[in-house]
Amino acid sequence: MKPEINIDRKLYDSADDHTPKLVAQPGITEEIVRMISETKNEPEWMLEKRLKGLKLFFETPMPTWGPDLSQLDVNKIIYFVDPNAKETDNWDEVPEEIKRTFDRLGIPEAEKNVLAGVGAQYDSNVVYHNILKELKDKGVIFENMDVAVQKYPELVKKYFMTSCIPVHDHKFIMLHAAAWSGGTFIYVPKGVKVELPLQAYFRMNEEKGGQFEHTLIVVDEGAELHYIEGCSSPQYNSNSLHAGCVELHVLTGARMRYTSIENWSKNVFNLNTKRALVQRNANMVWVNGNMGSARTMLYPSSVLVGEGAHAESLGIAFAGPGQEQDTGSKVVHAAPNTTSILRSKSISKGGGKASYRGLVHVAPHAKNAKSTVRCDALIIDDQSSSNTYPFMKVDNNDMHVAHEATVGKIGEEELFYLMSRGLNEEQAMQMIVTGFIEPVVKALPLEYAVELNKLIEMEMEGL
Amino acid sequence: MKTVQQQARNVYAMIPMPMLRYGLGIWIDLSAFNGEKVLKEKQDAISEIRVPKGVSVTKLSSHDKTFREKYREGLLKHDENKFTALLYSLLKDATVIRIPKGTTVQTPIYIHSKAHAEKIIIIAEPHTKITIIEISDMPETLYFKGQSIDVYAEEGAHVYFYAMQDLDEETYNFSIKRGYVQSRACIDWTDVTLGSKVTMQHTCTFLSAPEAHATKKSMFIGSAAQQFDINDEMIHEAPQTKAHMQSRGVLNDRAKTIYRGKIKIKREAPQCVSQQKADNLLLTEYVRCNAVPILEVDNDNVICSHGATFKKIDDEQEFYLNTRGVDKEQAKEMIVKGFVDELINEIPDETIKEKIQKRIEEKIKATEHVHATDH
């Protein structure tokens, strides 16, 4: 009996027949940056930020560590693609072929049932945005980032690429600052608890395209938010680039959970940056799944700047043929009594390479900080690789830091046991892998857990 | 040797000083180091080597050309980095210690390392069993000490290598030990690092044939403003090889340590077992303690794990000892000694063990000036 696997990767990999309104010339130049800014009718300070980013990008060399980026030619990427669709809060107004894509991905359906609000971005622009009225009435802002720049200039100016991820952070953040377009802006006012998750879905459709969405979330004092991000793109022969930026400000006593499933097609270079500034007694939880892309370099970070702040991170990476997943969590304990728990799982198969690259830094004045890191890697065959590079930097003695990692294959005894119970080898392997990733899957909202499980099953097929 | 020395000098002149930055703010401060000064100074001290009967000590230059070419840069090339170039620039010759086939001796080989720069090649021929004790504890300031030790454990050989480094606190110590382990052979390394201003101590073991085996134990105690960069590596190149690495570090005053422990398992090396564990005990709030344990695994058929911990002296342990009438300083001493005991109790020389114990006591005493400057 073959397990029933009816999910089809074509769902993500097939491109839509959509003609965009505007496609910029490949490569990044001052002209294109000015054009993007002008199209969006941006204020002067934003244009200055973009130009500063561009200048720094040209001056900064490519990183020399991590996965091989030689196949990525930043001059061939198209930095701005306007999908010819006005943003709307009604799915019926979304152009038919774009709507079809999101329908297939199940976004409108999920919105009806389990979400408090949805944003959908297609190439460079957001095409759909909607939030429950009762949340709007409580003062929750859920906007397209481009709109937020116009509508809430003060909030945006205060938080946009300032204290959390400054423009000069690293090479691809500089590029992001120059070319960013779309994304999400969320503000949850003091004490407001958003019970249902808000979701954004990012879809990259144009060949050789680049997506540079900016997510800025401010969870004010005592507020709560769960945000879900999903990403996918069609399969092309040429490479695309995704260099998003996620900035989270979790203020005093607030709670934030950020769930993200990145399932880019295998021609995408996913060089994403995610960071949270966590204030006093606030709580930050990252849940990350990285399945797709050719190369991923993504290290969700939590900077615990307030006393008693807590961060958790759960990550899973799957590296199949031709893929290199270079991911890991970073946490900086910059205040006393801060705690963190980082957990990571990786699977490599068919020549794939999964690497964990993490950081735990305990600053000199971060007394009584506690951090635990646990990484497990599963290698499915002898063609694949797994690396672990945890950095631990401890600058005071009143703390407790522990790191643990294991690498191994599927145990022959486990396999034998399951096969003696009547499962064939493939089913037994799938069952073990499902068990291996369970701690992460359990942390996901139901539909995502199902999707992730199906994806892993699909990737495990034909062993 | 002349040509290698000349080449090394050229390489040294050409390449810039390494930054010793390992990413994410982990680095060793070498800004005060003056390599030109090292090249100009003439120092003639030579190391004393005492060997039991049956073991030969010769100069590399006394061997024939094939031998010289094979072993001169056998495991360490002169152009690997600025420091290897500096080391080879200073080397006029090398020492070869050869343990003939089948020799098993209880009496250890003693290397009293006094030279400014040295290269020692140890060849343990098949089915030998030998203990080597290496001590570098010159009381006078050397400023720079460079050392390269290559150990070849041929088929079925077992080499126990114990090293204690207690150089004066103005010396930059640069030590590279490499081991090449053949089929069913074994190298057990133990390193005790106490002295120097800055120590870069790299030990790399190549498990090059099936069933090769190696262990590495590192114990270091940093005090005052000492900086230690300790790098242990195990490279599994053949199937069914086994390795175990363990490190215990104690940091006092403003000491800074970087412990890097790397396990690499190559694709052609299935059925390997490899473990690494690093524990750190931090005595003051001004220490800087870093660890970067690395796993690089290109094979699914392995059992491989690593871990690292950082902690201070456990309040409960201290309290327990206090209730038994042991004062705070004594309790600290007992806890520290207990923490490192496992790594040093196998050293087969009571005098050295006693010396280490005494140095531990001195090094972990609270120094007044640290507290005075920061409060």
PDB file of N, CA, C and O in Angstrom, chain B residues 11-35:
ATOM      1  N   VAL B  11      56.895  34.483   2.265  1.00  0.00           N
ATOM      2  CA  VAL B  11      55.452  34.402   2.522  1.00  0.00           C
ATOM      3  C   VAL B  11      55.091  35.319   3.675  1.00  0.00           C
ATOM      4  O   VAL B  11      54.109  36.065   3.625  1.00  0.00           O
ATOM      5  N   TYR B  12      55.940  35.283   4.726  1.00  0.00           N
ATOM      6  CA  TYR B  12      55.657  36.115   5.898  1.00  0.00           C
ATOM      7  C   TYR B  12      55.578  37.586   5.505  1.00  0.00           C
ATOM      8  O   TYR B  12      54.682  38.318   5.931  1.00  0.00           O
ATOM      9  N   ALA B  13      56.523  38.004   4.662  1.00  0.00           N
ATOM     10  CA  ALA B  13      56.549  39.409   4.263  1.00  0.00           C
ATOM     11  C   ALA B  13      55.329  39.771   3.417  1.00  0.00           C
ATOM     12  O   ALA B  13      54.851  40.899   3.441  1.00  0.00           O
ATOM     13  N   MET B  14      54.826  38.791   2.666  1.00  0.00           N
ATOM     14  CA  MET B  14      53.756  39.079   1.715  1.00  0.00           C
ATOM     15  C   MET B  14      52.361  39.160   2.329  1.00  0.00           C
ATOM     16  O   MET B  14      51.556  39.977   1.925  1.00  0.00           O
ATOM     17  N   ILE B  15      52.073  38.252   3.262  1.00  0.00           N
ATOM     18  CA  ILE B  15      50.681  38.211   3.716  1.00  0.00           C
ATOM     19  C   ILE B  15      50.449  39.085   4.943  1.00  0.00           C
ATOM     20  O   ILE B  15      51.329  39.263   5.774  1.00  0.00           O
ATOM     21  N   PRO B  16      49.254  39.649   5.051  1.00  0.00           N
ATOM     22  CA  PRO B  16      48.972  40.539   6.186  1.00  0.00           C
ATOM     23  C   PRO B  16      48.728  39.744   7.482  1.00  0.00           C
ATOM     24  O   PRO B  16      48.480  38.542   7.451  1.00  0.00           O
ATOM     25  N   MET B  17      48.810  40.452   8.566  1.00  0.00           N
ATOM     26  CA  MET B  17      48.553  39.851   9.874  1.00  0.00           C
ATOM     27  C   MET B  17      47.099  39.360   9.928  1.00  0.00           C
ATOM     28  O   MET B  17      46.190  40.087   9.572  1.00  0.00           O
ATOM     29  N   PRO B  18      46.876  38.130  10.353  1.00  0.00           N
ATOM     30  CA  PRO B  18      45.474  37.680  10.421  1.00  0.00           C
ATOM     31  C   PRO B  18      44.717  38.439  11.510  1.00  0.00           C
ATOM     32  O   PRO B  18      45.314  38.872  12.496  1.00  0.00           O
ATOM     33  N   MET B  19      43.432  38.593  11.311  1.00  0.00           N
ATOM     34  CA  MET B  19      42.640  39.350  12.264  1.00  0.00           C
ATOM     35  C   MET B  19      42.223  38.509  13.465  1.00  0.00           C
ATOM     36  O   MET B  19      41.872  39.033  14.502  1.00  0.00           O
ATOM     37  N   LEU B  20      42.279  37.184  13.309  1.00  0.00           N
ATOM     38  CA  LEU B  20      41.784  36.284  14.343  1.00  0.00           C
ATOM     39  C   LEU B  20      40.370  36.642  14.781  1.00  0.00           C
ATOM     40  O   LEU B  20      40.035  36.649  15.951  1.00  0.00           O
ATOM     41  N   ARG B  21      39.564  36.988  13.810  1.00  0.00           N
ATOM     42  CA  ARG B  21      38.156  37.260  14.074  1.00  0.00           C
ATOM     43  C   ARG B  21      37.364  36.085  13.548  1.00  0.00           C
ATOM     44  O   ARG B  21      37.519  35.703  12.399  1.00  0.00           O
ATOM     45  N   TYR B  22      36.574  35.512  14.415  1.00  0.00           N
ATOM     46  CA  TYR B  22      35.863  34.307  14.010  1.00  0.00           C
ATOM     47  C   TYR B  22      34.387  34.583  13.744  1.00  0.00           C
ATOM     48  O   TYR B  22      33.574  33.679  13.737  1.00  0.00           O
ATOM     49  N   GLY B  23      34.058  35.837  13.557  1.00  0.00           N
ATOM     50  CA  GLY B  23      32.684  36.185  13.239  1.00  0.00           C
ATOM     51  C   GLY B  23      31.886  36.504  14.484  1.00  0.00           C
ATOM     52  O   GLY B  23      32.206  36.064  15.584  1.00  0.00           O
ATOM     53  N   LEU B  24      30.833  37.308  14.275  1.00  0.00           N
ATOM     54  CA  LEU B  24      29.888  37.648  15.331  1.00  0.00           C
ATOM     55  C   LEU B  24      30.563  38.175  16.599  1.00  0.00           C
ATOM     56  O   LEU B  24      30.176  37.859  17.706  1.00  0.00           O
ATOM     57  N   GLY B  25      31.597  38.965  16.411  1.00  0.00           N
ATOM     58  CA  GLY B  25      32.215  39.640  17.548  1.00  0.00           C
ATOM     59  C   GLY B  25      33.125  38.767  18.393  1.00  0.00           C
ATOM     60  O   GLY B  25      33.469  39.121  19.508  1.00  0.00           O
ATOM     61  N   ILE B  26      33.516  37.611  17.883  1.00  0.00           N
ATOM     62  CA  ILE B  26      34.419  36.734  18.627  1.00  0.00           C
ATOM     63  C   ILE B  26      35.820  36.903  18.042  1.00  0.00           C
ATOM     64  O   ILE B  26      36.050  36.602  16.878  1.00  0.00           O
ATOM     65  N   TRP B  27      36.763  37.422  18.847  1.00  0.00           N
ATOM     66  CA  TRP B  27      38.080  37.720  18.314  1.00  0.00           C
ATOM     67  C   TRP B  27      39.128  37.781  19.416  1.00  0.00           C
ATOM     68  O   TRP B  27      38.821  37.916  20.585  1.00  0.00           O
ATOM     69  N   ILE B  28      40.382  37.661  18.981  1.00  0.00           N
ATOM     70  CA  ILE B  28      41.530  37.752  19.884  1.00  0.00           C
ATOM     71  C   ILE B  28      42.300  39.012  19.515  1.00  0.00           C
ATOM     72  O   ILE B  28      42.507  39.300  18.338  1.00  0.00           O
ATOM     73  N   ASP B  29      42.702  39.756  20.519  1.00  0.00           N
ATOM     74  CA  ASP B  29      43.405  41.011  20.278  1.00  0.00           C
ATOM     75  C   ASP B  29      44.905  40.745  20.094  1.00  0.00           C
ATOM     76  O   ASP B  29      45.597  40.354  21.013  1.00  0.00           O
ATOM     77  N   LEU B  30      45.380  40.977  18.886  1.00  0.00           N
ATOM     78  CA  LEU B  30      46.798  40.748  18.587  1.00  0.00           C
ATOM     79  C   LEU B  30      47.493  42.043  18.208  1.00  0.00           C
ATOM     80  O   LEU B  30      48.597  42.027  17.697  1.00  0.00           O
ATOM     81  N   SER B  31      46.814  43.168  18.460  1.00  0.00           N
ATOM     82  CA  SER B  31      47.324  44.444  17.942  1.00  0.00           C
ATOM     83  C   SER B  31      48.720  44.779  18.472  1.00  0.00           C
ATOM     84  O   SER B  31      49.494  45.448  17.801  1.00  0.00           O
ATOM     85  N   ALA B  32      49.067  44.273  19.664  1.00  0.00           N
ATOM     86  CA  ALA B  32      50.368  44.642  20.240  1.00  0.00           C
ATOM     87  C   ALA B  32      51.501  43.722  19.788  1.00  0.00           C
ATOM     88  O   ALA B  32      52.659  43.947  20.113  1.00  0.00           O
ATOM     89  N   PHE B  33      51.174  42.716  18.995  1.00  0.00           N
ATOM     90  CA  PHE B  33      52.203  41.749  18.618  1.00  0.00           C
ATOM     91  C   PHE B  33      53.104  42.284  17.517  1.00  0.00           C
ATOM     92  O   PHE B  33      52.636  42.841  16.527  1.00  0.00           O
ATOM     93  N   ASN B  34      54.409  42.130  17.706  1.00  0.00           N
ATOM     94  CA  ASN B  34      55.372  42.640  16.737  1.00  0.00           C
ATOM     95  C   ASN B  34      56.200  41.482  16.157  1.00  0.00           C
ATOM     96  O   ASN B  34      57.149  41.006  16.769  1.00  0.00           O
ATOM     97  N   GLY B  35      55.822  41.045  14.979  1.00  0.00           N
ATOM     98  CA  GLY B  35      56.493  39.917  14.348  1.00  0.00           C
ATOM     99  C   GLY B  35      57.895  40.245  13.868  1.00  0.00           C
ATOM    100  O   GLY B  35      58.791  39.410  13.901  1.00  0.00           O
TER     101      GLY B  35
END
